[in-house]
């Protein structure tokens, strides 16, 4: 088994991800050193209103820096001290003002309040296999009617043994549709320093509607 598969096996061990060990041992395979190209594309399309933004699982901060430099008030959360040390250095060198938080995002969500935008690149497609309901409860806590949720997730339909966890478009619509209405759901390619063509992914932008008579809370609790 090569080093890449050894690293991925630590992440795929259900319920026991050891993110900090992966960062201490080197650069995890999802870290490219640059902001995600699909994130930049969405920002250029002006689909996200500037305001407060929560990034879940910010890693070494490339996306957080990009978001801060384009006008967002960014709070970036990660449970890896090593990753956050690198993220703080990256932000300082870029002159970006970001609030970095070392915490379990589920604990953080209990008291942090709601944001205008919530973003993750890869957290949803991982956590949905472990505890989807817990994650939906988190999203309910950190958004308000009118908030946006933007996620980049691995797409089903492509054989990639060492790629990201995969989810189908039907699963995304069913799972996230319990809280949000879909703004766009389109395929894209993750950047990869190890492949000429990156892994297939879904760019999913959702918006939380104003719920009539608490309908969406009722759907969540079903």
mmCIF file of C-alpha atoms in Angstrom:
data_model
loop_
_atom_site.group_PDB
_atom_site.id
_atom_site.type_symbol
_atom_site.label_atom_id
_atom_site.label_comp_id
_atom_site.label_asym_id
_atom_site.label_seq_id
_atom_site.Cartn_x
_atom_site.Cartn_y
_atom_site.Cartn_z
ATOM 1 C CA UNK A 1 0.000 0.000 0.000
ATOM 2 C CA UNK A 2 1.491 3.363 -1.004
ATOM 3 C CA UNK A 3 1.766 6.454 1.172
ATOM 4 C CA UNK A 4 -1.273 8.110 -0.398
ATOM 5 C CA UNK A 5 -3.511 5.135 0.405
ATOM 6 C CA UNK A 6 -2.118 4.997 3.927
ATOM 7 C CA UNK A 7 -3.122 8.628 4.413
ATOM 8 C CA UNK A 8 -6.583 8.147 2.974
ATOM 9 C CA UNK A 9 -7.221 5.087 5.118
ATOM 10 C CA UNK A 10 -6.891 7.268 8.226
ATOM 11 C CA UNK A 11 -9.623 9.553 6.930
ATOM 12 C CA UNK A 12 -11.953 6.793 5.776
ATOM 13 C CA UNK A 13 -11.906 4.941 9.093
ATOM 14 C CA UNK A 14 -15.507 5.639 10.085
ATOM 15 C CA UNK A 15 -15.884 7.743 13.189
ATOM 16 C CA UNK A 16 -12.158 8.036 13.870
ATOM 17 C CA UNK A 17 -10.617 10.629 11.538
ATOM 18 C CA UNK A 18 -7.225 11.842 12.714
ATOM 19 C CA UNK A 19 -6.866 15.042 10.735
ATOM 20 C CA UNK A 20 -3.969 16.489 12.714
ATOM 21 C CA UNK A 21 -1.790 13.417 12.236
ATOM 22 C CA UNK A 22 -2.274 13.726 8.489
ATOM 23 C CA UNK A 23 -1.194 17.367 8.535
ATOM 24 C CA UNK A 24 1.777 16.669 10.806
ATOM 25 C CA UNK A 25 2.975 13.913 8.484
ATOM 26 C CA UNK A 26 2.872 16.111 5.399
ATOM 27 C CA UNK A 27 0.352 17.528 2.959
ATOM 28 C CA UNK A 28 -2.999 15.712 2.737
ATOM 29 C CA UNK A 29 -4.070 14.841 -0.820
ATOM 30 C CA UNK A 30 -6.887 17.414 -0.861
ATOM 31 C CA UNK A 31 -4.542 20.335 -0.135
ATOM 32 C CA UNK A 32 -3.372 22.026 -3.350
ATOM 33 C CA UNK A 33 -2.008 25.265 -1.897
ATOM 34 C CA UNK A 34 -4.474 27.346 -3.929
ATOM 35 C CA UNK A 35 -8.109 28.323 -3.584
ATOM 36 C CA UNK A 36 -10.512 25.869 -5.203
ATOM 37 C CA UNK A 37 -11.093 26.816 -8.819
ATOM 38 C CA UNK A 38 -14.833 26.200 -8.499
ATOM 39 C CA UNK A 39 -14.991 28.518 -5.485
ATOM 40 C CA UNK A 40 -13.302 31.250 -7.524
ATOM 41 C CA UNK A 41 -15.762 30.625 -10.356
ATOM 42 C CA UNK A 42 -18.775 31.023 -8.050
ATOM 43 C CA UNK A 43 -17.316 34.210 -6.574
ATOM 44 C CA UNK A 44 -16.774 35.613 -10.069
ATOM 45 C CA UNK A 45 -20.397 34.810 -10.905
ATOM 46 C CA UNK A 46 -21.468 36.997 -7.955
ATOM 47 C CA UNK A 47 -23.801 34.302 -6.635
ATOM 48 C CA UNK A 48 -22.793 34.793 -2.994
ATOM 49 C CA UNK A 49 -23.726 38.022 -1.205
ATOM 50 C CA UNK A 50 -20.858 39.467 0.797
ATOM 51 C CA UNK A 51 -21.314 39.256 4.544
ATOM 52 C CA UNK A 52 -20.400 36.906 7.363
ATOM 53 C CA UNK A 53 -19.118 33.509 6.273
ATOM 54 C CA UNK A 54 -18.335 30.310 8.138
ATOM 55 C CA UNK A 55 -15.900 27.860 6.566
ATOM 56 C CA UNK A 56 -16.178 24.358 8.004
ATOM 57 C CA UNK A 57 -12.890 22.461 7.922
ATOM 58 C CA UNK A 58 -10.677 25.234 6.565
ATOM 59 C CA UNK A 59 -7.457 23.201 6.539
ATOM 60 C CA UNK A 60 -4.439 25.344 5.686
ATOM 61 C CA UNK A 61 -6.609 28.297 4.735
ATOM 62 C CA UNK A 62 -6.276 28.781 0.973
ATOM 63 C CA UNK A 63 -10.031 29.131 0.466
ATOM 64 C CA UNK A 64 -10.444 31.241 3.616
ATOM 65 C CA UNK A 65 -7.844 33.723 2.373
ATOM 66 C CA UNK A 66 -9.534 33.921 -1.029
ATOM 67 C CA UNK A 67 -12.900 34.572 0.604
ATOM 68 C CA UNK A 68 -11.530 37.223 2.968
ATOM 69 C CA UNK A 69 -9.783 39.042 0.133
ATOM 70 C CA UNK A 70 -13.019 39.190 -1.856
ATOM 71 C CA UNK A 71 -14.986 40.913 0.872
ATOM 72 C CA UNK A 72 -16.287 38.283 3.294
ATOM 73 C CA UNK A 73 -15.993 38.490 7.069
ATOM 74 C CA UNK A 74 -14.587 34.982 7.477
ATOM 75 C CA UNK A 75 -14.704 32.660 10.468
ATOM 76 C CA UNK A 76 -12.716 29.521 9.635
ATOM 77 C CA UNK A 77 -12.979 26.448 11.865
ATOM 78 C CA UNK A 78 -10.790 23.360 11.962
ATOM 79 C CA UNK A 79 -9.940 20.715 14.551
ATOM 80 C CA UNK A 80 -6.288 20.375 13.468
ATOM 81 C CA UNK A 81 -3.815 22.647 15.307
ATOM 82 C CA UNK A 82 -1.181 21.957 12.658
ATOM 83 C CA UNK A 83 -3.474 22.966 9.802
ATOM 84 C CA UNK A 84 -4.552 26.147 11.594
ATOM 85 C CA UNK A 85 -0.947 27.156 12.291
ATOM 86 C CA UNK A 86 -0.298 26.977 8.547
ATOM 87 C CA UNK A 87 -3.564 28.799 7.824
ATOM 88 C CA UNK A 88 -2.668 31.674 10.150
ATOM 89 C CA UNK A 89 0.730 32.001 8.486
ATOM 90 C CA UNK A 90 -0.895 31.997 5.042
ATOM 91 C CA UNK A 91 -3.387 34.686 6.077
ATOM 92 C CA UNK A 92 -0.689 36.861 7.632
ATOM 93 C CA UNK A 93 1.446 36.689 4.487
ATOM 94 C CA UNK A 94 -1.596 37.554 2.358
ATOM 95 C CA UNK A 95 -2.666 40.412 4.610
ATOM 96 C CA UNK A 96 -6.067 38.774 5.106
ATOM 97 C CA UNK A 97 -8.118 39.329 8.256
ATOM 98 C CA UNK A 98 -9.686 36.006 9.283
ATOM 99 C CA UNK A 99 -11.011 34.688 12.564
ATOM 100 C CA UNK A 100 -9.522 31.207 12.931
ATOM 101 C CA UNK A 101 -11.123 28.878 15.476
ATOM 102 C CA UNK A 102 -9.555 25.652 16.753
ATOM 103 C CA UNK A 103 -12.558 23.550 17.736
ATOM 104 C CA UNK A 104 -14.880 20.719 16.885
ATOM 105 C CA UNK A 105 -17.323 22.449 14.562
ATOM 106 C CA UNK A 106 -20.309 20.707 16.169
ATOM 107 C CA UNK A 107 -19.398 22.202 19.542
ATOM 108 C CA UNK A 108 -18.695 25.576 17.959
ATOM 109 C CA UNK A 109 -22.094 25.587 16.237
ATOM 110 C CA UNK A 110 -23.948 25.439 19.552
ATOM 111 C CA UNK A 111 -23.079 29.038 20.437
ATOM 112 C CA UNK A 112 -21.674 30.780 17.350
ATOM 113 C CA UNK A 113 -24.947 32.065 15.904
ATOM 114 C CA UNK A 114 -25.955 32.269 12.244
ATOM 115 C CA UNK A 115 -23.929 33.346 9.208
ATOM 116 C CA UNK A 116 -24.877 34.777 5.829
ATOM 117 C CA UNK A 117 -22.914 32.039 4.043
ATOM 118 C CA UNK A 118 -21.636 28.629 5.134
ATOM 119 C CA UNK A 119 -18.991 26.912 2.996
ATOM 120 C CA UNK A 120 -17.136 23.633 3.009
ATOM 121 C CA UNK A 121 -14.982 21.782 0.520
ATOM 122 C CA UNK A 122 -15.335 18.127 1.402
ATOM 123 C CA UNK A 123 -16.898 18.144 4.855
ATOM 124 C CA UNK A 124 -20.445 17.293 3.779
ATOM 125 C CA UNK A 125 -19.432 14.360 1.581
ATOM 126 C CA UNK A 126 -17.493 12.862 4.502
ATOM 127 C CA UNK A 127 -19.765 13.528 7.472
ATOM 128 C CA UNK A 128 -22.986 12.454 5.718
ATOM 129 C CA UNK A 129 -21.799 8.847 5.962
ATOM 130 C CA UNK A 130 -21.269 9.111 9.703
ATOM 131 C CA UNK A 131 -24.152 11.241 10.996
ATOM 132 C CA UNK A 132 -26.186 13.148 8.423
ATOM 133 C CA UNK A 133 -28.868 14.241 10.893
ATOM 134 C CA UNK A 134 -26.258 15.741 13.212
ATOM 135 C CA UNK A 135 -24.782 17.684 10.301
ATOM 136 C CA UNK A 136 -28.189 18.963 9.193
ATOM 137 C CA UNK A 137 -28.821 20.149 12.741
ATOM 138 C CA UNK A 138 -25.486 22.001 12.593
ATOM 139 C CA UNK A 139 -26.479 23.661 9.314
ATOM 140 C CA UNK A 140 -29.805 24.672 10.828
ATOM 141 C CA UNK A 141 -27.998 26.329 13.743
ATOM 142 C CA UNK A 142 -25.446 28.259 11.667
ATOM 143 C CA UNK A 143 -27.852 29.540 8.994
ATOM 144 C CA UNK A 144 -30.959 31.715 8.988
ATOM 145 C CA UNK A 145 -33.686 32.234 6.374
ATOM 146 C CA UNK A 146 -31.904 33.719 3.357
ATOM 147 C CA UNK A 147 -28.496 32.234 4.228
ATOM 148 C CA UNK A 148 -26.538 30.309 1.596
ATOM 149 C CA UNK A 149 -24.809 26.956 1.942
ATOM 150 C CA UNK A 150 -22.110 26.134 -0.623
ATOM 151 C CA UNK A 151 -20.359 22.768 -0.675
ATOM 152 C CA UNK A 152 -17.926 20.995 -2.983
ATOM 153 C CA UNK A 153 -18.496 17.238 -2.844
ATOM 154 C CA UNK A 154 -17.190 14.147 -4.602
ATOM 155 C CA UNK A 155 -19.519 13.018 -7.398
ATOM 156 C CA UNK A 156 -20.761 9.464 -7.841
ATOM 157 C CA UNK A 157 -20.393 7.825 -11.230
ATOM 158 C CA UNK A 158 -16.622 7.811 -11.623
ATOM 159 C CA UNK A 159 -14.369 4.948 -10.548
ATOM 160 C CA UNK A 160 -11.675 6.458 -8.334
ATOM 161 C CA UNK A 161 -10.479 4.148 -5.581
ATOM 162 C CA UNK A 162 -8.332 6.777 -3.889
ATOM 163 C CA UNK A 163 -10.599 9.751 -4.576
ATOM 164 C CA UNK A 164 -13.008 11.641 -2.315
ATOM 165 C CA UNK A 165 -16.191 10.093 -0.893
ATOM 166 C CA UNK A 166 -18.900 10.124 -3.541
ATOM 167 C CA UNK A 167 -22.499 11.301 -3.481
ATOM 168 C CA UNK A 168 -25.099 11.377 -6.260
ATOM 169 C CA UNK A 169 -27.089 14.396 -7.357
ATOM 170 C CA UNK A 170 -30.286 12.662 -6.174
ATOM 171 C CA UNK A 171 -28.782 12.120 -2.713
ATOM 172 C CA UNK A 172 -27.730 15.766 -2.484
ATOM 173 C CA UNK A 173 -31.183 17.022 -3.435
ATOM 174 C CA UNK A 174 -32.870 14.638 -1.008
ATOM 175 C CA UNK A 175 -30.537 15.264 1.940
ATOM 176 C CA UNK A 176 -29.874 18.991 1.684
ATOM 177 C CA UNK A 177 -33.356 19.656 0.339
ATOM 178 C CA UNK A 178 -34.660 19.065 3.851
ATOM 179 C CA UNK A 179 -33.317 22.518 4.738
ATOM 180 C CA UNK A 180 -32.514 24.369 1.532
ATOM 181 C CA UNK A 181 -33.688 25.169 -1.961
ATOM 182 C CA UNK A 182 -31.201 24.517 -4.764
ATOM 183 C CA UNK A 183 -29.603 27.486 -6.532
ATOM 184 C CA UNK A 184 -27.281 25.339 -8.632
ATOM 185 C CA UNK A 185 -25.981 21.780 -8.718
ATOM 186 C CA UNK A 186 -23.389 21.238 -11.408
ATOM 187 C CA UNK A 187 -20.373 19.001 -12.050
ATOM 188 C CA UNK A 188 -16.805 20.243 -11.848
ATOM 189 C CA UNK A 189 -13.311 18.830 -11.381
ATOM 190 C CA UNK A 190 -11.348 19.100 -8.160
ATOM 191 C CA UNK A 191 -7.793 20.319 -8.640
ATOM 192 C CA UNK A 192 -5.253 17.612 -7.881
ATOM 193 C CA UNK A 193 -1.449 17.839 -7.703
ATOM 194 C CA UNK A 194 -1.310 14.092 -8.402
ATOM 195 C CA UNK A 195 -3.613 13.767 -11.441
ATOM 196 C CA UNK A 196 -3.748 15.436 -14.839
ATOM 197 C CA UNK A 197 -7.532 15.423 -14.549
ATOM 198 C CA UNK A 198 -8.926 16.049 -11.081
ATOM 199 C CA UNK A 199 -11.619 13.971 -9.442
ATOM 200 C CA UNK A 200 -15.211 14.564 -10.492
ATOM 201 C CA UNK A 201 -17.209 16.639 -8.021
ATOM 202 C CA UNK A 202 -20.484 18.447 -7.427
ATOM 203 C CA UNK A 203 -20.647 22.194 -6.968
ATOM 204 C CA UNK A 204 -23.738 22.632 -4.834
ATOM 205 C CA UNK A 205 -25.123 26.030 -3.893
ATOM 206 C CA UNK A 206 -28.203 26.081 -1.680
ATOM 207 C CA UNK A 207 -30.283 28.839 -0.116
ATOM 208 C CA UNK A 208 -32.383 28.557 3.015
ATOM 209 C CA UNK A 209 -35.889 29.859 2.294
ATOM 210 C CA UNK A 210 -38.182 31.703 4.642
ATOM 211 C CA UNK A 211 -40.212 28.828 6.109
ATOM 212 C CA UNK A 212 -43.996 29.188 6.093
ATOM 213 C CA UNK A 213 -45.383 28.146 9.467
ATOM 214 C CA UNK A 214 -42.194 26.337 10.470
ATOM 215 C CA UNK A 215 -42.467 23.839 7.609
ATOM 216 C CA UNK A 216 -38.719 23.295 7.229
ATOM 217 C CA UNK A 217 -38.157 22.666 10.925
ATOM 218 C CA UNK A 218 -40.918 20.059 10.703
ATOM 219 C CA UNK A 219 -39.201 18.425 7.737
ATOM 220 C CA UNK A 220 -35.912 18.286 9.626
ATOM 221 C CA UNK A 221 -37.514 16.613 12.611
ATOM 222 C CA UNK A 222 -39.241 13.905 10.564
#
